[in-house]
């Protein structure tokens, strides 16, 4: 496992502005400096089909780079309770075969995430977590955040099903804000469009966002949409991209296609992974970002 950087060397900090608005401030000192951020969603950590090896590899890399980690919902699968008609004993990990099933999901996850607590930041809800809240009146994400906070030394924060994270990059006294809207997602993605069609809808009502990040459909894509804007003092027309990111997650249940609900409904194999969002100090007073796959 990677070694946690010393806190005095940290380039970033996080502040909560509202329950689903957070600001992550990043300080870059020299041309060529950069800061990574790891975007994860749809981990489905407690599901046997979750690629936990890949998940922890990404967290180890994030720890090595002191990269803030954001989670966009469905960290928990939580479908194996005795109340759930979808429950299948084959989809239950041994450590969760307990009478206090929901409590076990939180306690075991918190223990495994404990070594990474210094880089865990905003954690949002997914439809699997909101289903538990609806039927059982407890928030798995809230309980997990509380548990990890109890370990100390963590910037972890509870987010919403959607919200904003504003990345403010500070360079030599100047501040460059990048607004990212996160939304766990909705719909089925679609065998043909893989959810990309939603980017056009999101671009209409999320016009103020520089980045739009979704999950839910277990599809991965990166789609820049060009926009025309006036500069800050309204003296020049400029072009700027609004970047749409979808992260696939870590559950892949098609496997060899032998059977199961995913195969029976005609769903295809799904890619797995997350995304790296990297902010760069490219030149004097010029800051930008790039998105790459964490595969």
C-alpha positions as a printed Julia matrix, in Angstrom:
295×3 Matrix{Float64}:
   0.0     0.0     0.0
   1.24    3.5    -0.82
   2.44    5.84    1.92
   0.32    8.86    2.76
   2.05   12.2     1.96
   2.83   14.47    4.89
  -0.03   16.9     5.54
   2.25   19.97    5.29
   3.02   18.96    1.7
  -0.66   18.83    0.74
  -1.69   21.09   -2.12
  -5.44   20.95   -1.57
  -8.15   21.55    1.0
 -11.95   21.16    1.05
 -14.72   23.34    2.42
 -18.47   22.72    2.62
 -20.55   25.64    1.36
 -23.91   23.85    1.55
 -25.09   20.27    1.95
 -24.36   19.5    -1.72
 -21.93   22.3    -2.63
 -18.26   21.79   -1.8
 -15.15   23.77   -2.74
 -11.81   22.06   -3.22
  -8.97   24.58   -3.34
  -5.79   23.47   -5.11
  -2.54   25.42   -4.87
  -0.05   25.07   -7.73
   3.2    27.01   -7.4
   5.24   26.47  -10.55
   4.64   25.99  -14.26
   4.37   22.25  -14.81
   2.76   21.54  -11.43
  -0.38   19.38  -11.47
  -2.92   17.84   -9.11
  -4.87   14.65   -9.7
  -8.43   13.99   -8.56
 -10.01   10.52   -8.68
 -13.66   10.28   -9.73
 -15.35    7.01   -8.76
 -18.95    5.85   -8.98
 -20.94    2.6    -8.96
 -18.39    0.69   -6.94
 -21.03   -1.79   -5.64
 -18.33   -2.72   -3.16
 -20.31   -5.43   -1.34
 -21.31   -7.26   -4.53
 -19.23  -10.35   -5.46
 -19.09   -9.02   -9.03
 -17.23   -5.91   -7.85
 -13.61   -5.84   -9.04
 -12.22   -4.94   -5.63
  -8.65   -5.51   -6.77
  -9.02   -2.74   -9.35
 -10.83   -0.51   -6.86
  -8.03   -0.73   -4.28
  -5.36   -0.31   -6.96
  -6.94    3.01   -7.92
  -7.13    4.07   -4.27
  -3.47    3.15   -3.76
  -2.52    5.29   -6.75
  -4.65    8.14   -5.44
  -2.92    7.86   -2.06
   0.48    7.93   -3.73
  -0.41   11.18   -5.53
  -2.37   12.62   -2.57
  -5.35   12.87   -4.92
  -8.78   13.76   -3.51
 -11.25   10.93   -4.11
 -14.9    11.66   -4.93
 -17.67    9.05   -5.03
 -20.81    9.63   -7.14
 -23.12    7.1    -5.54
 -23.88    3.38   -5.49
 -20.8     2.59   -3.47
 -23.08    0.05   -1.8
 -25.13   -2.56   -3.66
 -27.25   -3.51   -0.61
 -29.61   -5.89   -2.44
 -29.25   -9.01   -0.3
 -31.48   -8.26    2.67
 -34.3   -10.68    3.48
 -36.83   -8.0     2.45
 -35.47   -7.74   -1.11
 -37.12   -9.93   -3.75
 -33.93   -9.68   -5.82
 -31.82  -11.22   -3.05
 -29.6   -14.12   -4.06
 -27.32  -15.94   -1.62
 -24.73  -16.29   -4.38
 -24.44  -12.5    -4.4
 -23.66  -12.22   -0.71
 -20.07  -11.95    0.51
 -19.27  -14.13    3.57
 -18.56  -11.14    5.81
 -22.09   -9.86    5.19
 -23.92  -13.08    6.08
 -25.08  -11.58    9.35
 -28.35  -10.69   11.02
 -27.3    -7.03   11.14
 -26.79   -6.95    7.35
 -27.06   -3.17    6.85
 -24.78   -2.44    9.81
 -22.27   -4.93    8.42
 -22.2    -3.16    5.06
 -21.14    0.04    6.82
 -18.71   -1.38    9.37
 -16.81   -3.64    6.95
 -16.56   -0.91    4.3
 -15.35    1.65    6.82
 -12.62   -0.69    8.04
 -11.39   -1.32    4.5
 -11.47    2.4     3.64
  -9.72    3.42    6.85
  -6.2     3.46    5.31
  -7.46    5.87    2.63
  -9.38    8.22    4.91
  -6.95   11.14    4.37
  -7.97   11.42    0.69
 -11.7    10.61    0.84
 -13.79   13.72    0.16
 -17.33   14.14   -1.23
 -19.47   11.0    -1.24
 -22.87   11.2    -2.91
 -25.96    9.02   -2.93
 -26.89    6.56   -5.64
 -30.22    4.89   -6.3
 -29.17    1.82   -4.3
 -28.57    3.98   -1.22
 -31.74    6.04   -1.67
 -33.74    2.8    -1.92
 -32.44    1.77    1.5
 -33.3     5.19    2.9
 -36.81    4.96    1.45
 -37.59    1.49    2.79
 -35.48    1.31    5.95
 -35.11    4.93    7.05
 -31.33    4.99    7.25
 -28.69    6.49    4.96
 -25.84    4.09    4.26
 -23.69    6.92    2.92
 -24.31    9.08    5.99
 -23.51    6.16    8.29
 -20.3     5.39    6.36
 -19.19    9.03    6.47
 -19.86    9.18   10.22
 -17.91    5.97   10.81
 -14.87    7.17    8.84
 -14.97   10.56   10.54
 -14.71    8.68   13.81
 -11.25    7.45   12.79
 -10.05   11.07   12.53
  -7.67   12.7    10.02
 -10.15   12.8     7.12
 -11.7    15.45    4.86
 -14.65   13.17    4.03
 -18.02   14.87    3.44
 -21.55   13.72    2.63
 -22.92   14.99   -0.69
 -26.27   14.53   -2.43
 -27.71   12.59   -5.33
 -26.55   15.64   -7.27
 -24.61   18.75   -6.4
 -21.61   20.9    -7.25
 -17.93   20.64   -6.49
 -16.01   23.8    -7.36
 -12.3    23.3    -7.94
 -10.48   26.56   -7.31
  -6.9    26.44   -8.58
  -4.73   29.1    -6.99
  -1.67   30.22   -8.94
   0.51   33.12   -7.8
  -2.35   35.05   -6.27
  -4.83   34.31   -9.06
  -7.8    32.0    -8.68
  -9.13   29.84  -11.51
 -12.52   28.25  -10.66
 -13.83   25.14  -12.43
 -17.41   24.19  -11.59
 -18.26   20.5   -11.7
 -21.84   19.28  -11.41
 -22.17   15.7   -10.25
 -25.33   13.64  -10.72
 -25.51    9.94   -9.96
 -27.67    9.45  -13.03
 -30.98    8.12  -14.31
 -32.35    5.94  -17.07
 -30.93    2.75  -18.51
 -28.13    4.14  -20.65
 -29.28    2.42  -23.85
 -27.58   -0.32  -25.86
 -26.89    2.1   -28.72
 -26.32    5.51  -27.11
 -24.76    4.24  -23.85
 -26.26    7.28  -22.17
 -24.37    9.82  -24.28
 -27.67   11.32  -25.47
 -28.15   12.68  -21.94
 -25.23   15.07  -22.44
 -27.41   17.25  -24.69
 -30.14   17.43  -22.06
 -27.71   18.16  -19.25
 -25.97   20.87  -21.25
 -29.24   22.85  -21.42
 -30.01   23.16  -17.72
 -26.43   22.89  -16.42
 -25.13   25.74  -18.56
 -23.03   27.15  -15.71
 -21.0    23.96  -15.24
 -17.55   23.44  -16.76
 -17.71   19.71  -16.06
 -20.75   17.42  -15.8
 -20.08   14.04  -14.19
 -22.55   11.14  -14.12
 -22.55    7.42  -13.39
 -25.43    4.95  -12.86
 -25.53    3.28  -16.3
 -22.06    1.69  -15.9
 -20.93    3.28  -19.16
 -17.73    5.25  -19.63
 -17.38    8.24  -21.91
 -15.79   11.65  -22.3
 -17.72   14.17  -24.42
 -16.66   17.82  -24.8
 -19.37   20.21  -25.99
 -18.2    23.55  -27.42
 -19.84   26.7   -26.04
 -19.63   30.36  -26.99
 -19.23   32.82  -24.13
 -18.29   36.42  -23.41
 -15.14   36.9   -21.34
 -15.31   38.25  -17.79
 -15.36   41.91  -18.81
 -17.68   41.35  -21.8
 -15.13   42.58  -24.35
 -14.36   39.4   -26.25
 -16.17   36.32  -27.56
 -14.47   33.11  -26.43
 -14.98   29.41  -27.01
 -14.91   27.0   -24.07
 -15.75   23.33  -23.76
 -18.21   21.91  -21.31
 -16.84   18.45  -20.54
 -19.2    15.55  -19.85
 -17.79   12.52  -18.02
 -19.42    9.19  -17.28
 -17.67    6.71  -15.0
 -18.42    3.01  -15.42
 -17.83    1.68  -11.92
 -16.4    -1.59  -10.72
 -19.18   -4.18  -11.13
 -19.18   -6.39  -14.22
 -21.7    -9.22  -14.01
 -21.84  -10.48  -17.6
 -18.68  -12.57  -17.02
 -18.75  -15.53  -19.47
 -22.42  -15.03  -20.29
 -23.48  -18.27  -18.64
 -26.52  -16.76  -16.96
 -27.93  -14.41  -14.38
 -30.25  -11.4   -14.42
 -27.85   -9.21  -16.38
 -27.49  -11.79  -19.15
 -31.17  -12.77  -19.21
 -32.32   -9.21  -19.84
 -29.99   -8.93  -22.84
 -27.56   -6.47  -21.3
 -24.04   -6.43  -22.74
 -20.7    -6.73  -20.95
 -19.73   -3.46  -19.27
 -16.38   -1.79  -18.97
 -15.01   -1.08  -15.5
 -13.0     1.75  -14.03
 -13.07    5.37  -12.95
 -11.62    8.67  -14.21
  -8.7    10.89  -13.36
  -9.34   14.63  -13.44
  -5.97   16.38  -13.52
  -5.47   20.13  -13.14
  -2.32   21.58  -14.72
  -0.44   24.85  -14.34
   0.47   24.94  -18.03
   1.98   28.41  -18.46
   2.06   31.77  -16.75
  -1.5    32.52  -15.6
  -2.87   29.62  -17.64
  -4.52   26.7   -15.86
  -6.4    23.84  -17.49
  -7.53   20.29  -16.87
  -7.64   16.96  -18.63
  -9.62   13.77  -18.14
  -8.08   10.32  -18.49
  -9.37    6.84  -17.82
  -8.53    5.03  -14.62
  -8.74    1.55  -16.04
